[in-house]
């Protein structure tokens, strides 16, 4: 019996499908099937019921699944312990990033980590912030750069790297353009253009408005800040973004929201339990982001807050 056979068995059990399991562990479908049959022969029992359309577990398979997971976890723990003793880092890391994000300190950290530990496989995924938080909780993403309202989730380790207020952005010929600031009540009287739910900026807007019993009139929404800005420039509504997102656009005037005191935060988050590889990557992130990765604030090389 080999560890890889247990790994393949767990994959089939969790996917309930040989083809998807084979894709997950990067082996052909006939190959994973042959390996599991060898495992069944070694144990003297059928583990997978192959008679239906899905690959369900037999009664014996249900019992074996828990033991297989425990063996694989123990083997991984042993490997990590040896790696730490030897000062080695290997394995794989999945890094999440909010869609349309361009934060160079994160890219710098990934580059430095890759040079220091070429044996670690790095994967980069993009998603909205709410989904990335759930994926970190589930353990399918090791580290994520997310947007949040006020601060990172309390049940995860988090390091704010940017914290900014929201602004309402209008074209220079808009009736509100001569104002120094507006209130949420005034904003909710206008058609609003904003990012979709699941993003940090939208969470800030919705939470601040709900605290006053208000509901913004969302006329249009777009997943990229640049699209929100373009729509506002064409007079289709008032854009709601972070201060730095609109700071460089000469055609827009950013109006502070006087009674929206919840900041839009960009943060690095990770699960409390960390592998040696993840600890090493976090070290590079702290170096790359500087003190901002520990104490919050505006990251010096991050010119504008991307979609949280």
Short mmCIF file of C-alpha atoms in Angstrom, two decimals:
data_model
loop_
_atom_site.label_atom_id
_atom_site.label_comp_id
_atom_site.label_asym_id
_atom_site.label_seq_id
_atom_site.Cartn_x
_atom_site.Cartn_y
_atom_site.Cartn_z
CA UNK A 1 0.00 0.00 0.00
CA UNK A 2 1.42 3.38 -1.04
CA UNK A 3 0.61 6.90 0.08
CA UNK A 4 -0.27 7.88 -3.47
CA UNK A 5 -2.92 5.15 -3.55
CA UNK A 6 -4.48 6.61 -0.42
CA UNK A 7 -4.28 10.08 -1.98
CA UNK A 8 -6.06 8.88 -5.12
CA UNK A 9 -8.69 7.06 -3.07
CA UNK A 10 -9.44 10.20 -1.03
CA UNK A 11 -9.71 12.25 -4.24
CA UNK A 12 -12.23 9.83 -5.76
CA UNK A 13 -14.18 9.68 -2.50
CA UNK A 14 -14.42 13.47 -2.29
CA UNK A 15 -15.19 14.03 -5.96
CA UNK A 16 -17.46 10.94 -6.31
CA UNK A 17 -16.17 10.79 -9.86
CA UNK A 18 -13.08 9.12 -11.32
CA UNK A 19 -12.60 11.66 -14.11
CA UNK A 20 -12.73 14.74 -11.86
CA UNK A 21 -10.53 13.03 -9.28
CA UNK A 22 -7.97 12.19 -11.96
CA UNK A 23 -7.86 15.84 -13.05
CA UNK A 24 -7.45 16.93 -9.44
CA UNK A 25 -4.41 14.73 -8.77
CA UNK A 26 -2.98 15.09 -12.30
CA UNK A 27 -3.18 11.46 -13.41
CA UNK A 28 -5.12 9.72 -16.18
CA UNK A 29 -8.50 8.19 -15.39
CA UNK A 30 -7.30 4.64 -16.16
CA UNK A 31 -4.24 5.30 -14.00
CA UNK A 32 -6.19 6.39 -10.94
CA UNK A 33 -8.59 3.49 -11.38
CA UNK A 34 -5.71 0.99 -11.55
CA UNK A 35 -4.06 2.43 -8.45
CA UNK A 36 -7.27 2.19 -6.42
CA UNK A 37 -7.80 -1.41 -7.54
CA UNK A 38 -4.30 -2.20 -6.27
CA UNK A 39 -5.24 -0.60 -2.95
CA UNK A 40 -8.40 -2.71 -2.80
CA UNK A 41 -6.42 -5.84 -3.54
CA UNK A 42 -3.95 -5.00 -0.79
CA UNK A 43 -6.77 -4.44 1.74
CA UNK A 44 -8.85 -7.35 0.49
CA UNK A 45 -12.02 -5.29 0.17
CA UNK A 46 -13.91 -3.18 -2.36
CA UNK A 47 -13.77 0.49 -1.46
CA UNK A 48 -15.52 2.16 -4.40
CA UNK A 49 -18.96 1.18 -5.69
CA UNK A 50 -18.61 1.40 -9.48
CA UNK A 51 -22.10 0.21 -10.40
CA UNK A 52 -23.78 3.63 -10.42
CA UNK A 53 -23.17 6.83 -12.32
CA UNK A 54 -21.13 8.21 -9.42
CA UNK A 55 -18.20 6.62 -7.63
CA UNK A 56 -19.79 6.09 -4.22
CA UNK A 57 -18.09 4.49 -1.24
CA UNK A 58 -18.89 1.05 0.03
CA UNK A 59 -19.39 0.52 3.76
CA UNK A 60 -15.74 -0.52 4.03
CA UNK A 61 -14.72 2.49 1.96
CA UNK A 62 -16.47 4.81 4.42
CA UNK A 63 -14.39 3.38 7.25
CA UNK A 64 -11.16 3.46 5.25
CA UNK A 65 -11.68 7.11 4.20
CA UNK A 66 -11.19 8.48 7.69
CA UNK A 67 -8.06 6.41 8.24
CA UNK A 68 -6.70 7.39 4.81
CA UNK A 69 -7.10 11.09 5.58
CA UNK A 70 -5.38 10.62 8.93
CA UNK A 71 -2.46 8.78 7.33
CA UNK A 72 -2.04 11.46 4.67
CA UNK A 73 -2.21 14.22 7.29
CA UNK A 74 0.38 12.42 9.41
CA UNK A 75 2.65 11.98 6.40
CA UNK A 76 2.35 15.66 5.54
CA UNK A 77 3.09 16.60 9.14
CA UNK A 78 6.16 14.39 9.09
CA UNK A 79 7.36 15.98 5.88
CA UNK A 80 6.85 19.49 7.26
CA UNK A 81 8.71 18.60 10.48
CA UNK A 82 11.68 17.25 8.53
CA UNK A 83 11.64 20.23 6.19
CA UNK A 84 11.71 22.63 9.11
CA UNK A 85 14.61 20.77 10.69
CA UNK A 86 16.52 20.86 7.42
CA UNK A 87 15.57 24.44 6.64
CA UNK A 88 13.82 23.28 3.46
CA UNK A 89 10.56 24.45 1.97
CA UNK A 90 8.69 22.53 -0.69
CA UNK A 91 5.17 21.66 -1.72
CA UNK A 92 2.66 24.05 -3.19
CA UNK A 93 0.89 27.30 -2.31
CA UNK A 94 -2.29 28.80 -3.72
CA UNK A 95 -2.39 32.59 -3.57
CA UNK A 96 -5.66 34.44 -4.09
CA UNK A 97 -6.03 37.96 -5.42
CA UNK A 98 -9.05 40.17 -5.94
CA UNK A 99 -10.07 40.52 -9.57
CA UNK A 100 -8.51 43.45 -11.45
CA UNK A 101 -5.85 43.84 -8.76
CA UNK A 102 -2.47 45.37 -9.54
CA UNK A 103 -0.57 45.61 -6.27
CA UNK A 104 3.11 45.34 -7.09
CA UNK A 105 4.34 44.50 -3.56
CA UNK A 106 2.47 41.20 -3.76
CA UNK A 107 4.05 40.41 -7.12
CA UNK A 108 7.45 41.38 -5.73
CA UNK A 109 6.94 39.03 -2.78
CA UNK A 110 5.96 36.15 -5.07
CA UNK A 111 9.00 36.76 -7.24
CA UNK A 112 11.39 36.86 -4.27
CA UNK A 113 9.84 33.74 -2.80
CA UNK A 114 10.16 31.85 -6.10
CA UNK A 115 13.84 32.75 -6.35
CA UNK A 116 14.47 31.60 -2.78
CA UNK A 117 12.39 28.42 -3.01
CA UNK A 118 12.13 27.23 -6.63
CA UNK A 119 10.86 23.83 -5.48
CA UNK A 120 7.55 25.26 -4.24
CA UNK A 121 4.77 25.32 -6.82
CA UNK A 122 2.90 28.65 -6.81
CA UNK A 123 -0.64 29.01 -8.13
CA UNK A 124 -2.44 32.35 -8.48
CA UNK A 125 -6.23 32.59 -8.57
CA UNK A 126 -8.53 35.60 -8.95
CA UNK A 127 -11.97 35.96 -7.39
CA UNK A 128 -14.10 38.45 -5.51
CA UNK A 129 -13.16 39.15 -1.91
CA UNK A 130 -16.08 37.32 -0.29
CA UNK A 131 -15.28 34.13 -2.19
CA UNK A 132 -11.58 34.38 -1.42
CA UNK A 133 -12.33 34.68 2.30
CA UNK A 134 -14.37 31.48 2.17
CA UNK A 135 -11.64 29.71 0.22
CA UNK A 136 -9.04 30.66 2.83
CA UNK A 137 -11.39 29.38 5.54
CA UNK A 138 -11.86 26.14 3.61
CA UNK A 139 -8.12 25.72 3.14
CA UNK A 140 -8.18 25.74 -0.67
CA UNK A 141 -6.34 29.10 -0.74
CA UNK A 142 -3.33 29.64 1.51
CA UNK A 143 -2.92 33.40 1.29
CA UNK A 144 -5.20 36.01 -0.26
CA UNK A 145 -5.18 39.72 -0.94
CA UNK A 146 -8.76 40.84 -0.30
CA UNK A 147 -10.84 43.93 0.18
CA UNK A 148 -12.94 44.32 3.32
CA UNK A 149 -15.11 46.79 5.18
CA UNK A 150 -13.24 48.14 8.19
CA UNK A 151 -10.73 45.31 8.54
CA UNK A 152 -9.97 41.68 7.72
CA UNK A 153 -12.19 38.86 9.09
CA UNK A 154 -11.56 38.29 12.78
CA UNK A 155 -11.36 34.51 12.50
CA UNK A 156 -8.42 34.72 10.08
CA UNK A 157 -4.95 36.19 10.41
CA UNK A 158 -4.96 39.50 8.57
CA UNK A 159 -2.59 42.36 7.79
CA UNK A 160 -4.13 45.58 6.43
CA UNK A 161 -1.95 47.09 3.71
CA UNK A 162 -4.20 49.93 2.53
CA UNK A 163 -7.03 51.72 4.34
CA UNK A 164 -8.98 54.47 2.58
CA UNK A 165 -12.35 56.23 2.79
CA UNK A 166 -14.99 56.02 0.09
CA UNK A 167 -15.70 58.95 -2.18
CA UNK A 168 -18.52 59.82 -4.53
CA UNK A 169 -17.06 60.68 -7.96
CA UNK A 170 -18.92 62.87 -10.44
CA UNK A 171 -18.04 64.51 -13.78
CA UNK A 172 -16.97 68.15 -13.58
CA UNK A 173 -20.27 69.32 -15.09
CA UNK A 174 -22.39 67.41 -12.58
CA UNK A 175 -24.62 69.52 -10.26
CA UNK A 176 -22.72 68.14 -7.25
CA UNK A 177 -19.28 68.92 -8.67
CA UNK A 178 -18.99 72.29 -6.89
CA UNK A 179 -19.54 70.68 -3.47
CA UNK A 180 -16.70 69.98 -1.03
CA UNK A 181 -18.42 66.85 0.31
CA UNK A 182 -21.80 65.13 0.43
CA UNK A 183 -23.74 62.97 2.86
CA UNK A 184 -24.94 59.41 2.38
CA UNK A 185 -28.51 60.73 2.26
CA UNK A 186 -27.59 62.94 -0.68
CA UNK A 187 -25.75 60.08 -2.36
CA UNK A 188 -28.76 57.79 -2.02
CA UNK A 189 -30.83 60.37 -3.88
CA UNK A 190 -28.63 59.89 -6.94
CA UNK A 191 -28.24 56.91 -9.32
CA UNK A 192 -25.17 55.06 -8.06
CA UNK A 193 -22.54 53.21 -10.09
CA UNK A 194 -20.48 50.80 -8.00
CA UNK A 195 -18.75 47.45 -7.71
CA UNK A 196 -20.85 44.31 -7.18
CA UNK A 197 -21.61 42.60 -3.88
CA UNK A 198 -18.75 40.45 -2.68
CA UNK A 199 -16.28 43.33 -2.98
CA UNK A 200 -14.95 45.30 -0.04
CA UNK A 201 -15.96 48.69 -1.39
CA UNK A 202 -19.54 47.56 -1.95
CA UNK A 203 -19.59 46.09 1.56
CA UNK A 204 -18.49 49.46 2.99
CA UNK A 205 -21.20 51.30 1.04
CA UNK A 206 -23.98 48.89 1.99
CA UNK A 207 -22.95 48.73 5.66
CA UNK A 208 -22.61 52.50 6.05
CA UNK A 209 -25.95 53.12 4.35
CA UNK A 210 -27.76 50.42 6.35
CA UNK A 211 -26.50 51.96 9.60
CA UNK A 212 -28.56 55.04 8.72
CA UNK A 213 -31.55 53.14 7.37
CA UNK A 214 -30.66 54.06 3.78
CA UNK A 215 -30.57 52.01 0.59
CA UNK A 216 -28.45 53.26 -2.33
CA UNK A 217 -30.12 53.33 -5.73
CA UNK A 218 -27.68 51.18 -7.67
CA UNK A 219 -28.26 52.04 -11.32
CA UNK A 220 -25.24 50.22 -12.74
CA UNK A 221 -22.48 48.02 -11.42
CA UNK A 222 -19.25 46.75 -12.95
CA UNK A 223 -16.59 44.36 -11.71
CA UNK A 224 -13.64 46.62 -12.63
CA UNK A 225 -13.05 50.06 -11.09
CA UNK A 226 -12.04 51.42 -14.49
CA UNK A 227 -15.44 50.51 -15.90
CA UNK A 228 -17.19 52.23 -12.98
CA UNK A 229 -15.16 55.36 -13.70
CA UNK A 230 -15.91 55.27 -17.44
CA UNK A 231 -19.64 54.96 -16.78
CA UNK A 232 -19.56 57.90 -14.38
CA UNK A 233 -17.61 60.03 -16.88
CA UNK A 234 -20.47 59.49 -19.33
CA UNK A 235 -22.99 60.91 -16.89
CA UNK A 236 -24.74 57.65 -16.08
CA UNK A 237 -24.55 58.12 -12.31
CA UNK A 238 -22.36 58.83 -9.31
CA UNK A 239 -19.43 56.45 -8.94
CA UNK A 240 -18.61 55.12 -5.47
CA UNK A 241 -14.99 54.03 -5.15
CA UNK A 242 -12.03 54.51 -2.84
CA UNK A 243 -10.24 57.84 -2.73
CA UNK A 244 -7.11 56.72 -4.61
CA UNK A 245 -9.08 55.05 -7.40
CA UNK A 246 -10.34 58.40 -8.65
CA UNK A 247 -7.44 60.63 -7.56
CA UNK A 248 -5.69 60.58 -10.94
CA UNK A 249 -8.77 61.16 -13.12
CA UNK A 250 -8.92 64.80 -14.16
CA UNK A 251 -12.45 64.41 -15.52
CA UNK A 252 -13.91 63.38 -12.16
CA UNK A 253 -14.29 65.18 -8.87
CA UNK A 254 -14.12 62.99 -5.78
CA UNK A 255 -16.45 64.10 -2.99
CA UNK A 256 -15.82 62.74 0.51
CA UNK A 257 -18.81 61.11 2.17
CA UNK A 258 -18.98 62.97 5.47
CA UNK A 259 -20.91 60.30 7.37
CA UNK A 260 -19.39 57.10 5.91
CA UNK A 261 -16.66 56.47 8.45
CA UNK A 262 -15.99 52.79 7.63
CA UNK A 263 -12.73 52.52 5.66
CA UNK A 264 -12.25 50.34 2.61
CA UNK A 265 -9.36 48.06 3.54
CA UNK A 266 -7.07 45.97 1.39
CA UNK A 267 -5.57 43.16 3.46
CA UNK A 268 -3.52 40.00 3.28
CA UNK A 269 -5.31 37.13 4.99
CA UNK A 270 -4.34 33.56 5.82
CA UNK A 271 -5.55 30.74 8.01
CA UNK A 272 -4.10 30.58 11.55
CA UNK A 273 -2.40 27.23 10.83
CA UNK A 274 0.50 27.76 8.45
CA UNK A 275 2.83 25.43 6.59
CA UNK A 276 6.56 26.22 6.45
CA UNK A 277 6.13 27.36 2.85
CA UNK A 278 3.35 29.77 3.80
CA UNK A 279 5.38 31.17 6.68
CA UNK A 280 8.24 31.81 4.28
CA UNK A 281 5.93 33.54 1.79
CA UNK A 282 4.51 35.72 4.55
CA UNK A 283 8.03 36.74 5.49
CA UNK A 284 8.58 37.92 1.91
CA UNK A 285 5.22 39.73 1.96
CA UNK A 286 6.15 41.63 5.11
CA UNK A 287 9.46 42.63 3.53
CA UNK A 288 7.76 43.69 0.30
CA UNK A 289 4.88 45.63 1.83
CA UNK A 290 7.03 46.99 4.64
CA UNK A 291 5.46 48.04 7.96
CA UNK A 292 2.09 48.50 6.23
CA UNK A 293 1.64 44.72 6.15
CA UNK A 294 1.65 44.71 9.95
CA UNK A 295 0.18 48.05 10.93
CA UNK A 296 -2.07 49.03 8.04
CA UNK A 297 -1.97 52.30 6.11
CA UNK A 298 -1.16 53.23 2.56
CA UNK A 299 1.39 50.96 0.90
CA UNK A 300 4.02 53.18 -0.63
CA UNK A 301 4.30 51.36 -3.95
CA UNK A 302 0.57 50.73 -4.33
CA UNK A 303 -0.62 53.75 -6.26
CA UNK A 304 -4.32 53.00 -6.04
CA UNK A 305 -6.58 50.57 -4.26
CA UNK A 306 -7.80 47.84 -6.64
CA UNK A 307 -11.21 46.24 -6.53
CA UNK A 308 -11.65 44.74 -3.06
#
